[in-house]
mmCIF file of N, CA, C and O in Angstrom:
data_model
loop_
_atom_site.group_PDB
_atom_site.id
_atom_site.type_symbol
_atom_site.label_atom_id
_atom_site.label_comp_id
_atom_site.label_asym_id
_atom_site.label_seq_id
_atom_site.Cartn_x
_atom_site.Cartn_y
_atom_site.Cartn_z
ATOM 1 N N MET W 27 61.605 -54.543 73.543
ATOM 2 C CA MET W 27 62.632 -53.540 73.345
ATOM 3 C C MET W 27 63.888 -54.249 72.824
ATOM 4 O O MET W 27 64.301 -55.259 73.379
ATOM 5 N N THR W 28 64.457 -53.698 71.777
ATOM 6 C CA THR W 28 65.673 -54.300 71.227
ATOM 7 C C THR W 28 66.869 -53.962 72.121
ATOM 8 O O THR W 28 66.823 -52.989 72.886
ATOM 9 N N PRO W 29 67.952 -54.736 72.010
ATOM 10 C CA PRO W 29 69.151 -54.400 72.781
ATOM 11 C C PRO W 29 69.656 -52.984 72.497
ATOM 12 O O PRO W 29 70.086 -52.276 73.412
ATOM 13 N N ARG W 30 69.568 -52.556 71.262
ATOM 14 C CA ARG W 30 70.028 -51.206 70.913
ATOM 15 C C ARG W 30 69.156 -50.137 71.573
ATOM 16 O O ARG W 30 69.656 -49.138 72.090
ATOM 17 N N GLN W 31 67.835 -50.343 71.570
ATOM 18 C CA GLN W 31 66.928 -49.402 72.222
ATOM 19 C C GLN W 31 67.180 -49.381 73.737
ATOM 20 O O GLN W 31 67.157 -48.324 74.354
ATOM 21 N N PHE W 32 67.422 -50.548 74.315
ATOM 22 C CA PHE W 32 67.683 -50.627 75.746
ATOM 23 C C PHE W 32 69.001 -49.949 76.088
ATOM 24 O O PHE W 32 69.101 -49.241 77.090
ATOM 25 N N TRP W 33 70.014 -50.134 75.257
ATOM 26 C CA TRP W 33 71.314 -49.491 75.453
ATOM 27 C C TRP W 33 71.112 -47.969 75.499
ATOM 28 O O TRP W 33 71.643 -47.286 76.367
ATOM 29 N N THR W 34 70.322 -47.447 74.576
ATOM 30 C CA THR W 34 70.054 -46.006 74.518
ATOM 31 C C THR W 34 69.281 -45.547 75.752
ATOM 32 O O THR W 34 69.584 -44.497 76.326
ATOM 33 N N ALA W 35 68.302 -46.334 76.179
ATOM 34 C CA ALA W 35 67.542 -45.978 77.380
ATOM 35 C C ALA W 35 68.461 -45.917 78.600
ATOM 36 O O ALA W 35 68.339 -45.017 79.432
ATOM 37 N N CYS W 36 69.389 -46.844 78.697
ATOM 38 C CA CYS W 36 70.347 -46.837 79.806
ATOM 39 C C CYS W 36 71.285 -45.632 79.708
ATOM 40 O O CYS W 36 71.617 -45.012 80.718
ATOM 41 N N ARG W 37 71.688 -45.289 78.492
ATOM 42 C CA ARG W 37 72.576 -44.137 78.298
ATOM 43 C C ARG W 37 71.892 -42.844 78.727
ATOM 44 O O ARG W 37 72.513 -41.953 79.319
ATOM 45 N N LEU W 38 70.592 -42.742 78.482
ATOM 46 C CA LEU W 38 69.850 -41.520 78.782
ATOM 47 C C LEU W 38 69.324 -41.476 80.223
ATOM 48 O O LEU W 38 68.867 -40.417 80.674
ATOM 49 N N HIS W 39 69.388 -42.581 80.919
ATOM 50 C CA HIS W 39 68.888 -42.641 82.303
ATOM 51 C C HIS W 39 69.701 -41.719 83.210
ATOM 52 O O HIS W 39 70.915 -41.594 83.072
ATOM 53 N N ASP W 40 69.015 -41.073 84.159
ATOM 54 C CA ASP W 40 69.676 -40.225 85.159
ATOM 55 C C ASP W 40 70.173 -41.124 86.293
ATOM 56 O O ASP W 40 69.457 -41.397 87.246
ATOM 57 N N TRP W 41 71.397 -41.613 86.154
ATOM 58 C CA TRP W 41 71.958 -42.558 87.115
ATOM 59 C C TRP W 41 72.169 -41.933 88.491
ATOM 60 O O TRP W 41 72.299 -42.643 89.484
ATOM 61 N N PHE W 42 72.191 -40.628 88.578
ATOM 62 C CA PHE W 42 72.477 -39.950 89.844
ATOM 63 C C PHE W 42 71.247 -39.264 90.433
ATOM 64 O O PHE W 42 71.368 -38.344 91.230
ATOM 65 N N TYR W 43 70.071 -39.755 90.045
ATOM 66 C CA TYR W 43 68.824 -39.188 90.552
ATOM 67 C C TYR W 43 68.767 -39.209 92.080
ATOM 68 O O TYR W 43 68.164 -38.348 92.695
ATOM 69 N N SER W 44 69.388 -40.192 92.699
ATOM 70 C CA SER W 44 69.281 -40.338 94.159
ATOM 71 C C SER W 44 69.987 -39.220 94.921
ATOM 72 O O SER W 44 69.777 -39.063 96.120
ATOM 73 N N TYR W 45 70.793 -38.436 94.227
ATOM 74 C CA TYR W 45 71.480 -37.319 94.865
ATOM 75 C C TYR W 45 70.668 -36.023 94.787
ATOM 76 O O TYR W 45 71.089 -34.996 95.320
ATOM 77 N N SER W 46 69.513 -36.064 94.129
ATOM 78 C CA SER W 46 68.714 -34.854 93.938
ATOM 79 C C SER W 46 67.978 -34.452 95.211
ATOM 80 O O SER W 46 67.501 -35.300 95.968
ATOM 81 N N ASP W 47 67.888 -33.157 95.429
ATOM 82 C CA ASP W 47 67.096 -32.618 96.530
ATOM 83 C C ASP W 47 65.620 -32.484 96.141
ATOM 84 O O ASP W 47 64.772 -32.268 96.994
ATOM 85 N N ASP W 48 65.350 -32.606 94.863
ATOM 86 C CA ASP W 48 63.998 -32.457 94.338
ATOM 87 C C ASP W 48 63.297 -33.819 94.354
ATOM 88 O O ASP W 48 63.716 -34.744 93.675
ATOM 89 N N SER W 49 62.223 -33.931 95.110
ATOM 90 C CA SER W 49 61.536 -35.220 95.229
ATOM 91 C C SER W 49 60.948 -35.691 93.905
ATOM 92 O O SER W 49 60.842 -36.897 93.661
ATOM 93 N N ASN W 50 60.581 -34.753 93.027
ATOM 94 C CA ASN W 50 60.053 -35.142 91.718
ATOM 95 C C ASN W 50 61.129 -35.779 90.859
ATOM 96 O O ASN W 50 60.875 -36.758 90.153
ATOM 97 N N VAL W 51 62.326 -35.226 90.914
ATOM 98 C CA VAL W 51 63.451 -35.795 90.162
ATOM 99 C C VAL W 51 63.792 -37.172 90.717
ATOM 100 O O VAL W 51 64.003 -38.124 89.963
ATOM 101 N N TYR W 52 63.806 -37.282 92.032
ATOM 102 C CA TYR W 52 64.108 -38.562 92.672
ATOM 103 C C TYR W 52 63.074 -39.618 92.273
ATOM 104 O O TYR W 52 63.426 -40.727 91.889
ATOM 105 N N ARG W 53 61.803 -39.274 92.357
ATOM 106 C CA ARG W 53 60.739 -40.221 92.024
ATOM 107 C C ARG W 53 60.823 -40.647 90.560
ATOM 108 O O ARG W 53 60.699 -41.840 90.247
ATOM 109 N N ALA W 54 61.026 -39.694 89.665
ATOM 110 C CA ALA W 54 61.119 -40.021 88.243
ATOM 111 C C ALA W 54 62.315 -40.931 87.979
ATOM 112 O O ALA W 54 62.217 -41.906 87.215
ATOM 113 N N GLY W 55 63.444 -40.639 88.600
ATOM 114 C CA GLY W 55 64.633 -41.468 88.412
ATOM 115 C C GLY W 55 64.460 -42.857 88.988
ATOM 116 O O GLY W 55 64.863 -43.853 88.388
ATOM 117 N N SER W 56 63.831 -42.927 90.151
ATOM 118 C CA SER W 56 63.589 -44.217 90.793
ATOM 119 C C SER W 56 62.636 -45.068 89.954
ATOM 120 O O SER W 56 62.861 -46.272 89.759
ATOM 121 N N ASP W 57 61.586 -44.448 89.447
ATOM 122 C CA ASP W 57 60.631 -45.161 88.599
ATOM 123 C C ASP W 57 61.301 -45.645 87.315
ATOM 124 O O ASP W 57 61.068 -46.772 86.862
ATOM 125 N N ASP W 58 62.137 -44.794 86.722
ATOM 126 C CA ASP W 58 62.818 -45.164 85.488
ATOM 127 C C ASP W 58 63.798 -46.312 85.731
ATOM 128 O O ASP W 58 63.892 -47.238 84.933
ATOM 129 N N ARG W 59 64.510 -46.265 86.839
ATOM 130 C CA ARG W 59 65.442 -47.355 87.166
ATOM 131 C C ARG W 59 64.685 -48.667 87.355
ATOM 132 O O ARG W 59 65.105 -49.710 86.855
ATOM 133 N N ALA W 60 63.550 -48.621 88.043
ATOM 134 C CA ALA W 60 62.742 -49.824 88.235
ATOM 135 C C ALA W 60 62.273 -50.371 86.887
ATOM 136 O O ALA W 60 62.273 -51.591 86.671
ATOM 137 N N ARG W 61 61.906 -49.480 85.982
ATOM 138 C CA ARG W 61 61.479 -49.899 84.637
ATOM 139 C C ARG W 61 62.635 -50.565 83.905
ATOM 140 O O ARG W 61 62.481 -51.632 83.305
ATOM 141 N N LEU W 62 63.817 -49.950 83.967
ATOM 142 C CA LEU W 62 64.989 -50.525 83.293
ATOM 143 C C LEU W 62 65.359 -51.876 83.891
ATOM 144 O O LEU W 62 65.692 -52.811 83.150
ATOM 145 N N GLU W 63 65.305 -51.994 85.214
ATOM 146 C CA GLU W 63 65.626 -53.275 85.851
ATOM 147 C C GLU W 63 64.629 -54.352 85.442
ATOM 148 O O GLU W 63 65.006 -55.502 85.228
ATOM 149 N N SER W 64 63.365 -53.981 85.327
ATOM 150 C CA SER W 64 62.342 -54.929 84.899
ATOM 151 C C SER W 64 62.601 -55.414 83.468
ATOM 152 O O SER W 64 62.526 -56.604 83.183
ATOM 153 N N ILE W 65 62.918 -54.488 82.600
ATOM 154 C CA ILE W 65 63.218 -54.845 81.206
ATOM 155 C C ILE W 65 64.477 -55.697 81.143
ATOM 156 O O ILE W 65 64.532 -56.683 80.412
ATOM 157 N N ALA W 66 65.480 -55.332 81.925
ATOM 158 C CA ALA W 66 66.745 -56.084 81.925
ATOM 159 C C ALA W 66 66.533 -57.533 82.329
ATOM 160 O O ALA W 66 67.243 -58.429 81.856
ATOM 161 N N GLY W 67 65.550 -57.774 83.171
ATOM 162 C CA GLY W 67 65.266 -59.131 83.617
ATOM 163 C C GLY W 67 64.696 -60.027 82.537
ATOM 164 O O GLY W 67 64.561 -61.234 82.744
ATOM 165 N N GLN W 68 64.398 -59.487 81.371
ATOM 166 C CA GLN W 68 63.801 -60.264 80.293
ATOM 167 C C GLN W 68 64.811 -61.103 79.521
ATOM 168 O O GLN W 68 64.426 -62.049 78.844
ATOM 169 N N SER W 69 66.087 -60.744 79.611
ATOM 170 C CA SER W 69 67.091 -61.545 78.892
ATOM 171 C C SER W 69 68.477 -61.296 79.461
ATOM 172 O O SER W 69 68.756 -60.208 79.985
ATOM 173 N N PRO W 70 69.356 -62.281 79.342
ATOM 174 C CA PRO W 70 70.728 -62.097 79.817
ATOM 175 C C PRO W 70 71.455 -60.969 79.080
ATOM 176 O O PRO W 70 72.267 -60.265 79.677
ATOM 177 N N GLU W 71 71.143 -60.785 77.807
ATOM 178 C CA GLU W 71 71.802 -59.719 77.035
ATOM 179 C C GLU W 71 71.434 -58.336 77.581
ATOM 180 O O GLU W 71 72.297 -57.477 77.755
ATOM 181 N N LEU W 72 70.153 -58.145 77.880
ATOM 182 C CA LEU W 72 69.721 -56.855 78.425
ATOM 183 C C LEU W 72 70.261 -56.654 79.834
ATOM 184 O O LEU W 72 70.648 -55.539 80.201
ATOM 185 N N GLN W 73 70.324 -57.717 80.609
ATOM 186 C CA GLN W 73 70.895 -57.637 81.952
ATOM 187 C C GLN W 73 72.360 -57.210 81.879
ATOM 188 O O GLN W 73 72.812 -56.388 82.669
ATOM 189 N N ALA W 74 73.097 -57.750 80.926
ATOM 190 C CA ALA W 74 74.509 -57.398 80.762
ATOM 191 C C ALA W 74 74.667 -55.931 80.378
ATOM 192 O O ALA W 74 75.585 -55.252 80.856
ATOM 193 N N ILE W 75 73.778 -55.429 79.531
ATOM 194 C CA ILE W 75 73.828 -54.014 79.137
ATOM 195 C C ILE W 75 73.584 -53.132 80.361
ATOM 196 O O ILE W 75 74.311 -52.163 80.595
ATOM 197 N N PHE W 76 72.570 -53.477 81.150
ATOM 198 C CA PHE W 76 72.260 -52.695 82.352
ATOM 199 C C PHE W 76 73.444 -52.689 83.309
ATOM 200 O O PHE W 76 73.849 -51.641 83.809
ATOM 201 N N LYS W 77 73.997 -53.849 83.576
ATOM 202 C CA LYS W 77 75.127 -53.954 84.511
ATOM 203 C C LYS W 77 76.344 -53.194 83.988
ATOM 204 O O LYS W 77 77.081 -52.574 84.765
ATOM 205 N N ALA W 78 76.568 -53.219 82.679
ATOM 206 C CA ALA W 78 77.708 -52.501 82.099
ATOM 207 C C ALA W 78 77.542 -50.995 82.269
ATOM 208 O O ALA W 78 78.507 -50.285 82.583
ATOM 209 N N TRP W 79 76.317 -50.480 82.069
ATOM 210 C CA TRP W 79 76.086 -49.045 82.278
ATOM 211 C C TRP W 79 76.231 -48.679 83.749
ATOM 212 O O TRP W 79 76.786 -47.633 84.086
ATOM 213 N N GLU W 80 75.739 -49.548 84.618
ATOM 214 C CA GLU W 80 75.874 -49.300 86.051
ATOM 215 C C GLU W 80 77.356 -49.255 86.440
ATOM 216 O O GLU W 80 77.785 -48.370 87.187
ATOM 217 N N GLU W 81 78.134 -50.172 85.914
ATOM 218 C CA GLU W 81 79.583 -50.207 86.175
ATOM 219 C C GLU W 81 80.248 -48.933 85.650
ATOM 220 O O GLU W 81 81.111 -48.348 86.314
ATOM 221 N N HIS W 82 79.842 -48.505 84.472
ATOM 222 C CA HIS W 82 80.414 -47.287 83.882
ATOM 223 C C HIS W 82 80.111 -46.069 84.753
ATOM 224 O O HIS W 82 81.001 -45.261 85.047
ATOM 225 N N GLN W 83 78.871 -45.949 85.189
ATOM 226 C CA GLN W 83 78.458 -44.762 85.934
ATOM 227 C C GLN W 83 79.044 -44.699 87.337
ATOM 228 O O GLN W 83 79.440 -43.636 87.797
ATOM 229 N N PHE W 84 79.114 -45.837 88.020
ATOM 230 C CA PHE W 84 79.489 -45.806 89.434
ATOM 231 C C PHE W 84 80.909 -46.266 89.731
ATOM 232 O O PHE W 84 81.411 -46.029 90.824
ATOM 233 N N ASN W 85 81.552 -46.911 88.782
ATOM 234 C CA ASN W 85 82.903 -47.422 89.023
ATOM 235 C C ASN W 85 83.893 -47.029 87.930
ATOM 236 O O ASN W 85 84.934 -47.650 87.780
ATOM 237 N N CYS W 86 83.532 -46.012 87.154
ATOM 238 C CA CYS W 86 84.409 -45.492 86.096
ATOM 239 C C CYS W 86 84.798 -46.568 85.087
ATOM 240 O O CYS W 86 85.910 -46.561 84.553
ATOM 241 N N GLY W 87 83.897 -47.498 84.829
ATOM 242 C CA GLY W 87 84.151 -48.513 83.812
ATOM 243 C C GLY W 87 84.061 -47.908 82.426
ATOM 244 O O GLY W 87 83.645 -46.763 82.241
ATOM 245 N N ALA W 88 84.429 -48.687 81.458
ATOM 246 C CA ALA W 88 84.367 -48.238 80.066
ATOM 247 C C ALA W 88 82.912 -48.062 79.644
ATOM 248 O O ALA W 88 82.012 -48.722 80.176
ATOM 249 N N ILE W 89 82.688 -47.178 78.684
ATOM 250 C CA ILE W 89 81.358 -47.024 78.134
ATOM 251 C C ILE W 89 81.011 -48.318 77.418
ATOM 252 O O ILE W 89 81.795 -48.807 76.588
ATOM 253 N N PRO W 90 79.866 -48.899 77.727
ATOM 254 C CA PRO W 90 79.492 -50.168 77.079
ATOM 255 C C PRO W 90 79.385 -49.989 75.568
ATOM 256 O O PRO W 90 78.879 -48.966 75.093
ATOM 257 N N PRO W 91 79.850 -50.968 74.812
ATOM 258 C CA PRO W 91 79.732 -50.859 73.352
ATOM 259 C C PRO W 91 78.275 -50.894 72.919
ATOM 260 O O PRO W 91 77.476 -51.642 73.482
ATOM 261 N N GLU W 92 77.961 -50.080 71.953
ATOM 262 C CA GLU W 92 76.587 -50.035 71.440
ATOM 263 C C GLU W 92 76.304 -51.284 70.619
ATOM 264 O O GLU W 92 77.106 -51.645 69.751
ATOM 265 N N PRO W 93 75.186 -51.959 70.877
ATOM 266 C CA PRO W 93 74.862 -53.142 70.082
ATOM 267 C C PRO W 93 74.708 -52.781 68.612
ATOM 268 O O PRO W 93 74.206 -51.708 68.275
ATOM 269 N N LYS W 94 75.124 -53.685 67.774
ATOM 270 C CA LYS W 94 75.008 -53.448 66.321
ATOM 271 C C LYS W 94 73.592 -53.718 65.886
ATOM 272 O O LYS W 94 72.877 -54.521 66.477
ATOM 273 N N LEU W 95 73.191 -53.041 64.820
ATOM 274 C CA LEU W 95 71.894 -53.296 64.232
ATOM 275 C C LEU W 95 71.890 -54.674 63.599
ATOM 276 O O LEU W 95 72.871 -55.086 62.973
ATOM 277 N N GLU W 96 70.803 -55.382 63.790
ATOM 278 C CA GLU W 96 70.696 -56.698 63.171
ATOM 279 C C GLU W 96 70.202 -56.534 61.739
ATOM 280 O O GLU W 96 69.458 -55.625 61.425
ATOM 281 N N ASP W 97 70.642 -57.436 60.873
ATOM 282 C CA ASP W 97 70.229 -57.370 59.465
ATOM 283 C C ASP W 97 68.781 -57.755 59.305
ATOM 284 O O ASP W 97 68.207 -58.491 59.966
#
């Protein structure tokens, strides 16, 4: 997965799945988060993208800049 694709996956992730009363929503969100964390572990760049989105969602941080397309 490219950094740009990972950035988009993080942007589309339901960061607040854990607040759902619906067990299906919770399970899907939990599974997706585990998938994103696994992918993030593949490189420091992806880890930084994940942490930046987490900071944005839970601590009102800035929206992480979108990675540029490589030539």
